[in-house]
Each structure stands twice: as structure tokens, then as C-alpha cells.
CSV table of C-alpha atoms in Angstrom, one decimal:
chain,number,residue,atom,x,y,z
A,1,UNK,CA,0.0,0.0,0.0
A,2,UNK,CA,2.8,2.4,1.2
A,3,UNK,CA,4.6,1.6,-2.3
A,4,UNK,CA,1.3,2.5,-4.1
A,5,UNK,CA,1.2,5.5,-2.9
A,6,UNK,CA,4.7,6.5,-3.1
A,7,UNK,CA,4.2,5.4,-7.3
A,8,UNK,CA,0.6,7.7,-7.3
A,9,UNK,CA,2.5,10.8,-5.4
A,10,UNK,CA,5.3,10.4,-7.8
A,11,UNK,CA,3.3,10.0,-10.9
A,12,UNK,CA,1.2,13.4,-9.5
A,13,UNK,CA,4.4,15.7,-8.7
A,14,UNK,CA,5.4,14.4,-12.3
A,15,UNK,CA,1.9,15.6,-13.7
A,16,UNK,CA,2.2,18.7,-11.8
A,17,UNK,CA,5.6,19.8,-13.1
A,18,UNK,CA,4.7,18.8,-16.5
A,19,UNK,CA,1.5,21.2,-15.8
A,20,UNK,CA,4.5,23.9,-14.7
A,21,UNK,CA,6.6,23.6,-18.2
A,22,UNK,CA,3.4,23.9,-20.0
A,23,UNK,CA,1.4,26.4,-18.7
A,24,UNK,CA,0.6,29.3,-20.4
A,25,UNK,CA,3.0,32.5,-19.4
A,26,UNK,CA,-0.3,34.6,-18.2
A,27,UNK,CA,-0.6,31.8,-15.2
A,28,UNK,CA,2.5,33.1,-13.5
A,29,UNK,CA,-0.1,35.3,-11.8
A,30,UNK,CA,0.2,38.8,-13.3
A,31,UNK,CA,-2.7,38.1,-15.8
A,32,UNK,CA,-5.7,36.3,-14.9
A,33,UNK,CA,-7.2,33.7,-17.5
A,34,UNK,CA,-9.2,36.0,-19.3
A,35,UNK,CA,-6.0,38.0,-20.1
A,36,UNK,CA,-7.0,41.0,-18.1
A,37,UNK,CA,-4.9,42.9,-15.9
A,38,UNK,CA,-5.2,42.4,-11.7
A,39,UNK,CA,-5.9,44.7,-9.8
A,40,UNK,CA,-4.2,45.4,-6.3
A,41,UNK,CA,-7.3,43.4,-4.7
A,42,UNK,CA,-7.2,40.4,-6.6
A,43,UNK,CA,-3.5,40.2,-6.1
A,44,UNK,CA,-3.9,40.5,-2.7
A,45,UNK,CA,-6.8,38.1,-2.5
A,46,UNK,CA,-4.6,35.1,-4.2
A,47,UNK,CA,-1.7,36.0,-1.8
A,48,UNK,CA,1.0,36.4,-4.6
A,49,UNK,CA,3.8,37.2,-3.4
A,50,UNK,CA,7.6,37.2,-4.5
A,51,UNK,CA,9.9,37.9,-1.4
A,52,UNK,CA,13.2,37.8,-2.5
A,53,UNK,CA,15.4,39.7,0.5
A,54,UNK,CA,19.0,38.0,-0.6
A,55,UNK,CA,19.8,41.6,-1.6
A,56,UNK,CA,19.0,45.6,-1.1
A,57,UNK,CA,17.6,47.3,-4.0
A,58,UNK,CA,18.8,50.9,-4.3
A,59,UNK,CA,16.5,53.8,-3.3
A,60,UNK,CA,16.7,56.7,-6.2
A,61,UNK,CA,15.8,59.6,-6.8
A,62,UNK,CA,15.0,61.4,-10.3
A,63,UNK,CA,15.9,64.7,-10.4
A,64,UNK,CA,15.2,66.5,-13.7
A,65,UNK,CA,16.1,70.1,-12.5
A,66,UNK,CA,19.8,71.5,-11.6
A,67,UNK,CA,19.2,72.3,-8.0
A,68,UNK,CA,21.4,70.0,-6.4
A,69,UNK,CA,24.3,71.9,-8.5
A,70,UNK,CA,23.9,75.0,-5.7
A,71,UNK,CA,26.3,74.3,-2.9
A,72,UNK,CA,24.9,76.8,-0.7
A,73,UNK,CA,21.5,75.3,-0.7
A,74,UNK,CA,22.5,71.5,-1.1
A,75,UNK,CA,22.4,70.8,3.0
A,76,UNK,CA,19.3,71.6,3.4
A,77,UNK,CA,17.9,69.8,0.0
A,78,UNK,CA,20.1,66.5,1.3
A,79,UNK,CA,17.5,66.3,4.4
A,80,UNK,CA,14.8,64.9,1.8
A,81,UNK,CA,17.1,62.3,0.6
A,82,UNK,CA,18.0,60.9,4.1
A,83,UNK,CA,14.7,61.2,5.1
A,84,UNK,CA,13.9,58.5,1.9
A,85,UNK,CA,17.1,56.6,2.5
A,86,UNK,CA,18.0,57.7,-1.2
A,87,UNK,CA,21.5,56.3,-2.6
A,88,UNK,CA,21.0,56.7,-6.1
A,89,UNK,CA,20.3,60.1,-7.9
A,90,UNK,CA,19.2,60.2,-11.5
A,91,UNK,CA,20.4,63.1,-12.7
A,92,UNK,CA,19.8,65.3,-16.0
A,93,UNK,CA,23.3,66.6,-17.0
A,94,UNK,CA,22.8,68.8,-20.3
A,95,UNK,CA,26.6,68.0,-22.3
A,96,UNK,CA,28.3,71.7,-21.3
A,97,UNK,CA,27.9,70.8,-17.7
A,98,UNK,CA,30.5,67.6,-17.8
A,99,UNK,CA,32.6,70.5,-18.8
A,100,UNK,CA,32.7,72.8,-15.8
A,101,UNK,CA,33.7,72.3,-12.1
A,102,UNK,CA,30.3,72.4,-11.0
A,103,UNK,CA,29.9,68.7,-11.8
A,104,UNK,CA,32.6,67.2,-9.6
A,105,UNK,CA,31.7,69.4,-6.9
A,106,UNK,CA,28.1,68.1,-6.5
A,107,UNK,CA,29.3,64.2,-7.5
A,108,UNK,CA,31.8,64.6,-4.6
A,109,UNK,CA,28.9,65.9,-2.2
A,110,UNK,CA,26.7,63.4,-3.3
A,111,UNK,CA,29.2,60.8,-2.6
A,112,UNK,CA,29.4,62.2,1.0
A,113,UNK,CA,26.5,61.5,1.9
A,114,UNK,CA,27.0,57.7,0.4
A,115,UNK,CA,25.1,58.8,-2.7
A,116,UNK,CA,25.7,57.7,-6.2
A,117,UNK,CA,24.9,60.0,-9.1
A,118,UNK,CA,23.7,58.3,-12.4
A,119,UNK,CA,23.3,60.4,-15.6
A,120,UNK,CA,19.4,61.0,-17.3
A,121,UNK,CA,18.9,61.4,-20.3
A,122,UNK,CA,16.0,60.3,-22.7
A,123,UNK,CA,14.2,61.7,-26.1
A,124,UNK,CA,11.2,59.4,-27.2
A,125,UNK,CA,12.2,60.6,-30.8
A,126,UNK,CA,15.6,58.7,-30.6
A,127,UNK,CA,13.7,55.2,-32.7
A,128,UNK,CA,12.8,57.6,-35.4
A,129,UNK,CA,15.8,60.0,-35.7
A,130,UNK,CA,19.1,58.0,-34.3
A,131,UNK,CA,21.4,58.1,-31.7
A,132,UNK,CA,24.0,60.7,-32.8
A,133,UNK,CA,23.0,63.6,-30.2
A,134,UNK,CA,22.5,60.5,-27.4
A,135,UNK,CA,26.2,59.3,-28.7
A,136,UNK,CA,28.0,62.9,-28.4
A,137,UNK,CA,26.1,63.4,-24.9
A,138,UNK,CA,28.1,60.0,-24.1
A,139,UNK,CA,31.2,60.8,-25.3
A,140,UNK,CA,31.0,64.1,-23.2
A,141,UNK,CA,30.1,61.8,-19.8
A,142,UNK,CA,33.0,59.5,-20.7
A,143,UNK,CA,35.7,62.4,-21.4
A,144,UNK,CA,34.5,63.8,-17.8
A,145,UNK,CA,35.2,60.6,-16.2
A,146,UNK,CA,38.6,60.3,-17.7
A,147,UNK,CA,39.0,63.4,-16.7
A,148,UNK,CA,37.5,63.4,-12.9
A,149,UNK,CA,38.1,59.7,-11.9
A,150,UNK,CA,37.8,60.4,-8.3
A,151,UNK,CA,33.8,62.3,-8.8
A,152,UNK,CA,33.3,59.1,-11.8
A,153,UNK,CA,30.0,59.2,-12.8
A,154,UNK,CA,29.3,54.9,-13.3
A,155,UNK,CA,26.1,54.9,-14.6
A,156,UNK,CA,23.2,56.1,-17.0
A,157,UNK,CA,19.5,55.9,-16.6
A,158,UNK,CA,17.9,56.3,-20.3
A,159,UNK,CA,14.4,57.7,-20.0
A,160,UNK,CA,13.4,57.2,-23.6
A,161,UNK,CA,9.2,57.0,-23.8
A,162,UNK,CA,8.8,56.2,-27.1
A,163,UNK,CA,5.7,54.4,-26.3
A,164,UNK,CA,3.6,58.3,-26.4
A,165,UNK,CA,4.7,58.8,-29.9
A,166,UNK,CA,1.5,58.1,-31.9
A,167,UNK,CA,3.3,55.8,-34.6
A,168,UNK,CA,4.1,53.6,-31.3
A,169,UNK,CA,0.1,53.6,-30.4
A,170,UNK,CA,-0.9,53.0,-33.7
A,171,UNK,CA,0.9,49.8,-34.3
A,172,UNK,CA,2.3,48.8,-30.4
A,173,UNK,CA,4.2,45.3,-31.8
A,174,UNK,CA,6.5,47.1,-34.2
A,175,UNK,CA,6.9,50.8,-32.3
A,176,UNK,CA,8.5,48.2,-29.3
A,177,UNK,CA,10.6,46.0,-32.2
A,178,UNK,CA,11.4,49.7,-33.2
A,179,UNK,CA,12.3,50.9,-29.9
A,180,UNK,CA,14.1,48.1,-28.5
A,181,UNK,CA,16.5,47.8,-31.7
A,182,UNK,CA,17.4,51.5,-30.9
A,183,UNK,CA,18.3,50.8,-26.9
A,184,UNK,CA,20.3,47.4,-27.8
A,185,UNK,CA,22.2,50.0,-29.8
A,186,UNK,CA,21.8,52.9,-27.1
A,187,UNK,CA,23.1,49.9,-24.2
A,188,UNK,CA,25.9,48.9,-26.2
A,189,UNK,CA,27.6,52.3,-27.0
A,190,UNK,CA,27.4,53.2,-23.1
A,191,UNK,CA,28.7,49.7,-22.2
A,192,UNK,CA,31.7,50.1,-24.0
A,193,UNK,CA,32.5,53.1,-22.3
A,194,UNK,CA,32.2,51.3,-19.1
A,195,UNK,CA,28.8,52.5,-18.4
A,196,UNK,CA,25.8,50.9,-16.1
A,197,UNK,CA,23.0,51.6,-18.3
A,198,UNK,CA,18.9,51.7,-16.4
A,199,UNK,CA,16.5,51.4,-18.3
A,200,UNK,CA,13.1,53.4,-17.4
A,201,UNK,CA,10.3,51.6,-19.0
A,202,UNK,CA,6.6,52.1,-18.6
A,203,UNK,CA,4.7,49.2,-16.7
A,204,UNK,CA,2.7,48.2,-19.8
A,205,UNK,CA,5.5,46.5,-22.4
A,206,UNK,CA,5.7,43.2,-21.1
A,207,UNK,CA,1.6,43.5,-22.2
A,208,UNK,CA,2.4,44.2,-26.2
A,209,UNK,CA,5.0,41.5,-26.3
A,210,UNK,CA,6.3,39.0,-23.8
A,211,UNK,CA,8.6,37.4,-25.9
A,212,UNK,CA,10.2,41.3,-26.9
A,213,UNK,CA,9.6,42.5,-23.4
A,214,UNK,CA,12.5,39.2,-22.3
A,215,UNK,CA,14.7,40.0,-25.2
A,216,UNK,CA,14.7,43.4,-24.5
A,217,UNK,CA,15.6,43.2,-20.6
A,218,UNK,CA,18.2,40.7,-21.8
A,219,UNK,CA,20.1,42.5,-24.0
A,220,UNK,CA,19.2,46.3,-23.4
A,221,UNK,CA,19.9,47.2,-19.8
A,222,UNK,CA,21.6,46.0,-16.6
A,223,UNK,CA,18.8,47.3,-14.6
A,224,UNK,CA,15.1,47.7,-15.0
A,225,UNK,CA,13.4,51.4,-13.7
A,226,UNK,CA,9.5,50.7,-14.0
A,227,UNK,CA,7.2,53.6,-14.3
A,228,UNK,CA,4.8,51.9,-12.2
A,229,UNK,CA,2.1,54.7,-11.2
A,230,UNK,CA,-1.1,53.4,-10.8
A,231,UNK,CA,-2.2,53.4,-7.6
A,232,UNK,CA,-5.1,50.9,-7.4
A,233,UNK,CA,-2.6,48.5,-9.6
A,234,UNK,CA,1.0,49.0,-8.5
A,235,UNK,CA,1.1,46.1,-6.6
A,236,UNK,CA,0.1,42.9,-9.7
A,237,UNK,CA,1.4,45.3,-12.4
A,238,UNK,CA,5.2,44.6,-12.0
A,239,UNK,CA,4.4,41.1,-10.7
A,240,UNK,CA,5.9,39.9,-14.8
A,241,UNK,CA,8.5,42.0,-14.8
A,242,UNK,CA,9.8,41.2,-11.5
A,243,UNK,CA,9.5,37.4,-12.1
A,244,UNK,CA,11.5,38.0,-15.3
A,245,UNK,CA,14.8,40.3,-13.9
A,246,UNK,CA,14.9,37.4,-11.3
A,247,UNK,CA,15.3,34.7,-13.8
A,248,UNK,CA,17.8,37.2,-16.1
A,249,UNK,CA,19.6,38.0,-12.7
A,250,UNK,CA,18.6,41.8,-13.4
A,251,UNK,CA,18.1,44.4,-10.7
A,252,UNK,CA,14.5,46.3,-10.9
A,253,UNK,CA,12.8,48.9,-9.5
A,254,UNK,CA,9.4,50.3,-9.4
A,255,UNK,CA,9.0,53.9,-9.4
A,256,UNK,CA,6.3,55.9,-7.0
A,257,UNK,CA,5.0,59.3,-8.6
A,258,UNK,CA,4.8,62.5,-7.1
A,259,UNK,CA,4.1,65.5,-9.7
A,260,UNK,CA,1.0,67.5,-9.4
A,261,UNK,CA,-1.6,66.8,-11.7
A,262,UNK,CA,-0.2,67.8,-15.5
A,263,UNK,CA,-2.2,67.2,-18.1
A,264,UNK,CA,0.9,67.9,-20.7
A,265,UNK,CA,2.4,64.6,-18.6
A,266,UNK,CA,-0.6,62.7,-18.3
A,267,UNK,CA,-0.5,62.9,-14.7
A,268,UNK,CA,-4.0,61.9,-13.3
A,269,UNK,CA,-4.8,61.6,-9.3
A,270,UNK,CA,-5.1,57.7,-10.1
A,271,UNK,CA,-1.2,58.6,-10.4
A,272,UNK,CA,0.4,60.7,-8.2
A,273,UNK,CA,0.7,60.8,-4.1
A,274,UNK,CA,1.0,64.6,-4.4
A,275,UNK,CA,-2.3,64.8,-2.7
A,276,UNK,CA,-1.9,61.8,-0.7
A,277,UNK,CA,0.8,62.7,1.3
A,278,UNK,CA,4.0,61.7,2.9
A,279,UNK,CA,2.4,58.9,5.0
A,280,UNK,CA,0.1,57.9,2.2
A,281,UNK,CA,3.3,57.2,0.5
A,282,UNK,CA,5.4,55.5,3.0
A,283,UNK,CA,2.4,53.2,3.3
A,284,UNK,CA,2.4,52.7,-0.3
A,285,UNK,CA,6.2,51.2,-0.2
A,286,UNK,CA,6.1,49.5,2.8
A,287,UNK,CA,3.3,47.2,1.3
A,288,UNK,CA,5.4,47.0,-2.0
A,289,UNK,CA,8.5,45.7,0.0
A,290,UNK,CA,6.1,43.1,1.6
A,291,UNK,CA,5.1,41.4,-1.8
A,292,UNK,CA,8.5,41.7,-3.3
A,293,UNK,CA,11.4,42.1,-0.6
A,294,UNK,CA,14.0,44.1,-0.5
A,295,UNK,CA,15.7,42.9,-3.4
A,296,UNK,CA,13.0,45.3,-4.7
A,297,UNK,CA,14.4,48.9,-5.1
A,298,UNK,CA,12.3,52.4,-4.6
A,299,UNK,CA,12.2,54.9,-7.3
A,300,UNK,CA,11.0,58.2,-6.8
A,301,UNK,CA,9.9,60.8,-9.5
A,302,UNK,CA,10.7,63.4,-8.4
A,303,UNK,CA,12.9,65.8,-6.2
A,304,UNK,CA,10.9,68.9,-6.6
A,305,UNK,CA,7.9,67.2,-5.5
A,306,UNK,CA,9.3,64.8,-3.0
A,307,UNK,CA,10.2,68.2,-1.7
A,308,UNK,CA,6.8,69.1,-0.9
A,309,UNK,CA,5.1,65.7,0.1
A,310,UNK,CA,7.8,65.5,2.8
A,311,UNK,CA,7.9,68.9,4.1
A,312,UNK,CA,4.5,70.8,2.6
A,313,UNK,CA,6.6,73.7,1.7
A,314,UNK,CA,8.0,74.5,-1.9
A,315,UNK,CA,11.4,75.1,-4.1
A,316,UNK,CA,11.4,78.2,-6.0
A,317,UNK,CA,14.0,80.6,-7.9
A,318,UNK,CA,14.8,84.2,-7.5
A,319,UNK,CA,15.8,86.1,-10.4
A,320,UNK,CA,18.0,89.2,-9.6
A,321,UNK,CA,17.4,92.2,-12.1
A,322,UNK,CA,19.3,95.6,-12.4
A,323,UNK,CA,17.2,98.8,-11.6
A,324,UNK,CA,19.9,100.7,-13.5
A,325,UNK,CA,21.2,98.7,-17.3
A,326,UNK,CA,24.5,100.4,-16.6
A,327,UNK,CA,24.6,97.7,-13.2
A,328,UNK,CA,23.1,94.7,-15.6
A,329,UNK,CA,24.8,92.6,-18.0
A,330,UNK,CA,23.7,91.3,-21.1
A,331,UNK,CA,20.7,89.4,-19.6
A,332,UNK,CA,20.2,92.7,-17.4
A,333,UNK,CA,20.5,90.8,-14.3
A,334,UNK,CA,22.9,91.8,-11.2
A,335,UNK,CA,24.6,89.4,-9.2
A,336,UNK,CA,23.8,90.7,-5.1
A,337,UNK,CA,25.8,88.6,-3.2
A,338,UNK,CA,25.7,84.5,-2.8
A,339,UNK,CA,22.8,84.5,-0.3
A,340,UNK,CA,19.1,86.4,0.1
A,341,UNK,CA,16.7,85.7,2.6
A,342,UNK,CA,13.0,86.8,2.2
A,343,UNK,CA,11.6,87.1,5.5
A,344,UNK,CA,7.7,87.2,6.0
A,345,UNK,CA,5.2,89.4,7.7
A,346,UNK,CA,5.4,87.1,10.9
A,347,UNK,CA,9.1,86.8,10.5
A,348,UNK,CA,9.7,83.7,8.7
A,349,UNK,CA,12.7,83.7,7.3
A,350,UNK,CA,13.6,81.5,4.4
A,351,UNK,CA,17.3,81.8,2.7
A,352,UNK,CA,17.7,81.7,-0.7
A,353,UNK,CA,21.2,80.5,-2.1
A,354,UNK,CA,22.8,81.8,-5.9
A,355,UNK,CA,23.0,78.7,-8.1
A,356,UNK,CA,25.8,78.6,-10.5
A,357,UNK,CA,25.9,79.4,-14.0
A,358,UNK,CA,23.8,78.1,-16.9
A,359,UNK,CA,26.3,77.0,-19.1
A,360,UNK,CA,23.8,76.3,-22.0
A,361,UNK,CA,23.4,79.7,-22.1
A,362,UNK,CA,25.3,82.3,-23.7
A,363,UNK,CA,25.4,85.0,-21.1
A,364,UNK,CA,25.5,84.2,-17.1
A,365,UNK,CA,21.9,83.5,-15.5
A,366,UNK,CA,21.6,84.5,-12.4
A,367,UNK,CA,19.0,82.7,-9.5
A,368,UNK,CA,18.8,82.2,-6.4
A,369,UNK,CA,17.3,79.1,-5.0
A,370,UNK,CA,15.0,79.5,-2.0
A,371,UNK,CA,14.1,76.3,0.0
A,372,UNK,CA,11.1,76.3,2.3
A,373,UNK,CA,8.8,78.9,0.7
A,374,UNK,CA,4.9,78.7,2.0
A,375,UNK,CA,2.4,79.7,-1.0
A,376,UNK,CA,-0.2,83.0,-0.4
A,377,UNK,CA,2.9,84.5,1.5
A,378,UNK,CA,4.6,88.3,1.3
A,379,UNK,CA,8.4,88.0,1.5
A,380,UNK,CA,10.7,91.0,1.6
A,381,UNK,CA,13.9,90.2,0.1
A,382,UNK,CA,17.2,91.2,1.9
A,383,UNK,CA,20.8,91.4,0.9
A,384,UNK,CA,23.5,90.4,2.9
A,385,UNK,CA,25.8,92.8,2.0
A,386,UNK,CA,26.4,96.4,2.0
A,387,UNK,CA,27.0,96.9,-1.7
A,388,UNK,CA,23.4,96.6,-3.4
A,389,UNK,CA,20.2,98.0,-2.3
A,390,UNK,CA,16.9,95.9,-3.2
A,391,UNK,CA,14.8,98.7,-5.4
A,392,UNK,CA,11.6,96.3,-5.7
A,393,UNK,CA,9.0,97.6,-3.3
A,394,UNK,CA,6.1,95.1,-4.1
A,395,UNK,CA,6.5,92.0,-1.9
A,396,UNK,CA,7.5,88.3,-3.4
A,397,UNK,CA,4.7,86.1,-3.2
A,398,UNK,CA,4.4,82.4,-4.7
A,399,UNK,CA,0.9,81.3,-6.0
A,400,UNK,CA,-1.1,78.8,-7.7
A,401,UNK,CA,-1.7,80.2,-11.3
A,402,UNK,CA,-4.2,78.1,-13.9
A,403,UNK,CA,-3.8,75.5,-10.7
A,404,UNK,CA,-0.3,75.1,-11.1
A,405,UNK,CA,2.4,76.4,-8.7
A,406,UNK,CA,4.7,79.1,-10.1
A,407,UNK,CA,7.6,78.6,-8.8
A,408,UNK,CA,9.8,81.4,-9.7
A,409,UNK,CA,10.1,85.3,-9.1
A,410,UNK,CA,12.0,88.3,-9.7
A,411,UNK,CA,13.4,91.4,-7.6
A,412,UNK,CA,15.4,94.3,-9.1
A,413,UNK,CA,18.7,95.8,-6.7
A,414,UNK,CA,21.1,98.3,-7.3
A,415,UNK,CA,24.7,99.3,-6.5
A,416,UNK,CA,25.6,101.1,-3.6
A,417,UNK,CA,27.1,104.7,-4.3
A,418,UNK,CA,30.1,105.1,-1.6
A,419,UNK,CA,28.5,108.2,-0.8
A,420,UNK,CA,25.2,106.1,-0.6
A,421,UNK,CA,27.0,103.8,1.8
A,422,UNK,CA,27.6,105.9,4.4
């Protein structure tokens, strides 16, 4: 009897891994049978789940705007990124910036704080027009890491959303054959320049093609970045993808989003914890790690807005004008020091700190960064110095305009006579 059912229990494990090889690829869990997409419920319902915590998954941080180049203001900015345990930055470096010393200076101060920088860059164009502009933007990272070994930049994170173009939507299959040809090409060039290369990928391409979708993580990145910002879904939409880096031996991360709503960027409140808040969102990833692990990393788009979900206040720049064009230069713009502070009516007072050069410019641009600005608030601006005098009597005030935060404003100083002075 006992040898019976040894022979019946081996014939039904056989059955059952036969029923494994076989099965279809949709019965891995991310798609039900009916080929539709979970939802968080269901996937919490059936219990998936894919702990994998033999590693640590890197916490990033996209940053598409310079302000982590201003050294003045970039202790006060680093209080976010420990706050999200962030040791990856992906950065947007325009080519004439791996030229100046700003560069190494914020790598080095990144790396301070245990930090890494990666390089972003991304045009959804690129299938359709070629690489030559993503090739010389290369070739400028790689001369600046010959150049600055000890502030190396190892890595690049390609944001290329190809998927919106409307020759992509109109035939999916080829615009991702199309696509991924472009980044095998886009992957190899940075990898023979000793280049990590992430890939940021919406959450959908592993829907248009599996068979492409493998191919592609296989031979077009070392690291998967997935634009995963449904809310009622994140959880079963990266379930595939997930499965697959394992199996390739791939790192992958799913990205939380943070913008305000943007119709340009298709930003929708089913999208964004802008609204939700900084607990909201914490709750949000803590419930991620506990279907994935920690092997999972933590994306975050992006720094301006992770600003405000985590302190409620704002970022915004101060542009410096000259009363006088004699004091101005070509941009008529006066340079009053490397600090302001614009104090409030109930004395709140919020420093402001001058950011370096544009170098894609052709004249100097200058701005002061302020950090901790409340909206439907006066500010007086104040110099530090004894040499300029502000002239602008109306007060600095941030507002929502068309429901969007402007996030900039403008003063005009002048230059201190000696007689003046005194």
C-alpha cells in the first residue's frame, strides 16, 4: 500500500511539473485567464507574493532640475534624501555641464553622503531619428570621467518614452521592435564606455509582447526602472516583470509618482501621491516591499515634488534684475551677493542661495534658489551685503496660477554709491 502510494504521489508531482513547463505565461499570476490585468485586490486576494530579501535594491531619486548643482542650498535639500534613504540620484546633465567644475563638486557631495549619481537622459524621438545627439552626450560623460576619476560618474538611466509617440500607439508590436532595436544599440555604446546603463520603461511593455519584453531586458539594460504609477494597480502590475529580472539576474525597480496633476504629462490623481501625502506614500512602499522584498528597489519621481510631500513647503528661484542697465549685464541681471533671505510678515525667514551658471546659455543667469517657501505669503527680500540696495517695493509672493504652482520670481537691486554707503 505504502509503495502504491509512493508510485501515485510520484506519478502526480510528475503531472504537476509537467503542468508547470506547460502552462501558459499569463498563469504566472500577473494576468488572470481572461488575459486581463489584476488589480491590487485580486493580487492581494490570491496571496501572490515574491519575497526575495538576498539583496538591497537601491532607493533613487530622479531629479530633472539643476538644484542639487547649488552648494549653498544642497544641506538643506540632502534632508529629503535621508529622510527616503536615497542612494541613487538620477540626474539630467545637459553636455556643457561635464565640462565645468560644477559637476565634480556636487558628485563629490553626493558621494558624501553615500550617494551615487547616475546620468538621465531620454528623447522618445531617438527610434525615429538615431542616436547621434544620445552618442555625443556620451562621449562628453565619458571624457569627464577620464578626466575626474575620483567624482566618476558609473552609470546612466535612459528615459526614452517612445511608447507616447502616436506611430508607437498606432501599431504597439513594431513601435516596441522599433524601440528596442534603438536601446540594444543605445546599451551597447554606453557599455563600451564602461557605463551601467537603467532602463526606465513604462509598466505596460511586457503587455504588447512577452517574448520582446525578455529580449529586451536581456540585451538592453543591466537594470530595469519601471514607471509603475497606478495606484489601485501597482502592486500585480510589476508582478511579470519582477519574475522576469529574477530569472535574467537583473536588478528592478518600481517607481512611485509625485508630480502635481499635469495634463501635458498625463498625470491623473489615479497617479500621483501629491495629494496623498507623505504617510500615504510611505504606506504605499512598505506594502510594496512586503510582496517583493527588499531585493526590490524604490524609485521616486521626483525631487521637486518629493520636496513638498515631505515637508509641505515648496522650491522656488529668484531672479536678480538691475534697476539701473548700466549695473546689468547682457541678460540685465545683477549678481547681489551668494545669499538672500526673504523674511515674511510674521518673521519667517527663508534663505535663498545663488545657483551657478547656466552653461547652455550664452550669457550668465543668475537665480537664487529658495528652500522652504509657503504659497499666499509676502516676502521682503534682503541682501546680505552692504553693496546693493533691493529697489523692488512690491512683496515676493508664490501662487497657484491656472492651478499650477509658479515657482519662480524676480526682484530688481542696485549698487551702492560710496556716498550712498555711508
Amino acid at each position: 500500500m505504502r509503495k502504491q502510494t509512493r508510485i501515485a504521489a510520484l506519478a502526480a508531482g510528475l503531472l504537476a511539473l509537467l503542468a508547470c513547463l506547460t502552462a501558459p505565461a499569463q498563469s504566472a499570476g500577473y494576468w488572470n485567464y481572461d488575459e486581463e490585468l489584476m488589480d491590487d485586490r485580486t493580487f492581494q486576494e490570491r496571496k501572490l507574493s515574491a519575497v526575495d530579501a538576498s539583496s538591497q535594491g537601491h532607493h533613487s531619486m530622479f531629479a530633472w532640475d539643476l538644484y542639487f548643482f547649488n552648494s549653498g542650498a544642497f544641506s538643506a535639500l540632502s534632508k529629503v534624501l535621508s529622510a527616503y534613504k536615497i542612494d541613487r540620484v538620477y540626474q539630467e546633465i545637459p553636455a556643457p555641464y561635464f565640462q565645468g567644475p560644477e559637476l565634480p563638486e556636487m558628485v563629490k557631495r553626493m558621494t558624501g553622503q553615500g550617494i551615487q549619481v547616475a546620468a538621465l537622459n531620454g528623447d522618445r524621438r531617438w527610434p525615429e531619428e538615431g542616436l547621434d545627439a544620445y552618442k555625443s552626450w556620451i562621449d562628453a560623460l565619458y571624457a569627464y570621467n577620464q578626466r575626474c576619476p575620483s567624482q566618476r560618474i558609473p552609470a546612466v538611466a535612459l528615459d526614452v518614452e517612445s511608447y507616447t509617440l502616436s506611430s508607437f500607439k498606432a501599431d504597439p508590436a513594431a513601435g516596441f521592435a522599433a524601440y528596442a532595436q534603438c536601446m540594444e544599440e543605445a546599451y551597447q555604446y554606453a557599455h563600451q564606455r564602461d557605463l551601467w546603463v537603467v532602463q526606465v520603461i513604462p509598466a505596460t511593455l511586457d503587455t504588447i509582447d512577452r517574448e520582446q519584453f525578455e529580449w529586451f531586458a536581456a540585451h538592453c539594460c543591466d537594470e530595469l526602472s519601471i514607471m509603475n504609477y497606478y495606484k489601485n494597480t501597482e502592486l500585480a502590475a510589476i508582478w511579470n516583470e519582477v519574475l522576469t529580472c529574477r530569472r535574467l539576474g537583473i536588478p528592478v525597480e518600481t517607481i512611485f509618482e509625485t508630480m502635481p496633476l499635469n495634463s501635458y504629462y498625463s498625470v491623473t490623481k489615479e497617479k500621483t501621491y501629491f495629494y496623498s501625502g507623505a504617510r500615504a506614500l510611505a504606506n504605499a512602499v512598505e506594502e510594496m516591499k512586503n510582496a517583493y522584498g527588499s531585493s526590490l528597489g524604490i524609485g521616486y519621481h521626483h525631487f521637486e515634488t518629493m520636496y513638498h510631500v515631505y515637508t509641505n513647503l515648496y522650491l522656488a528661484e529668484i531672479y536678480p534684475y538691475a534697476k539701473s542697465g548700466a549695473d546689468g549685464d547682457e541678460n540685465g541681471q545683477i549678481r547681489v551677493g551668494e545669499r538672500i533671505r526673504l523674511r515674511s510678515k510674521n518673521g519667517t525667514v527663508v534663505p535663498a542661495w545663488l545657483s551657478p551658471p547656466n552653461p547652455e546659455t550664452g550669457a550668465s543667469e543668475f537665480c537664487y534658489l529658495a528652500v522652504g517657501i509657503q504659497l499666499n505669503t509676502d516676502y521682503a527680500v534682503f541682501l546680505d551685503g552692504e553693496d546693493y540696495q533691493v529697489t523692488t517695493t512690491r512683496p515676493l509672493c508664490f501662487k497657484k496660477k491656472s492651478g499650477k504652482v509658479a515657482y519662480s520670481e524676480s526682484f530688481h537691486a542696485e549698487r551702492l554709491s560710496p556716498a550712498k554707503k555711508e
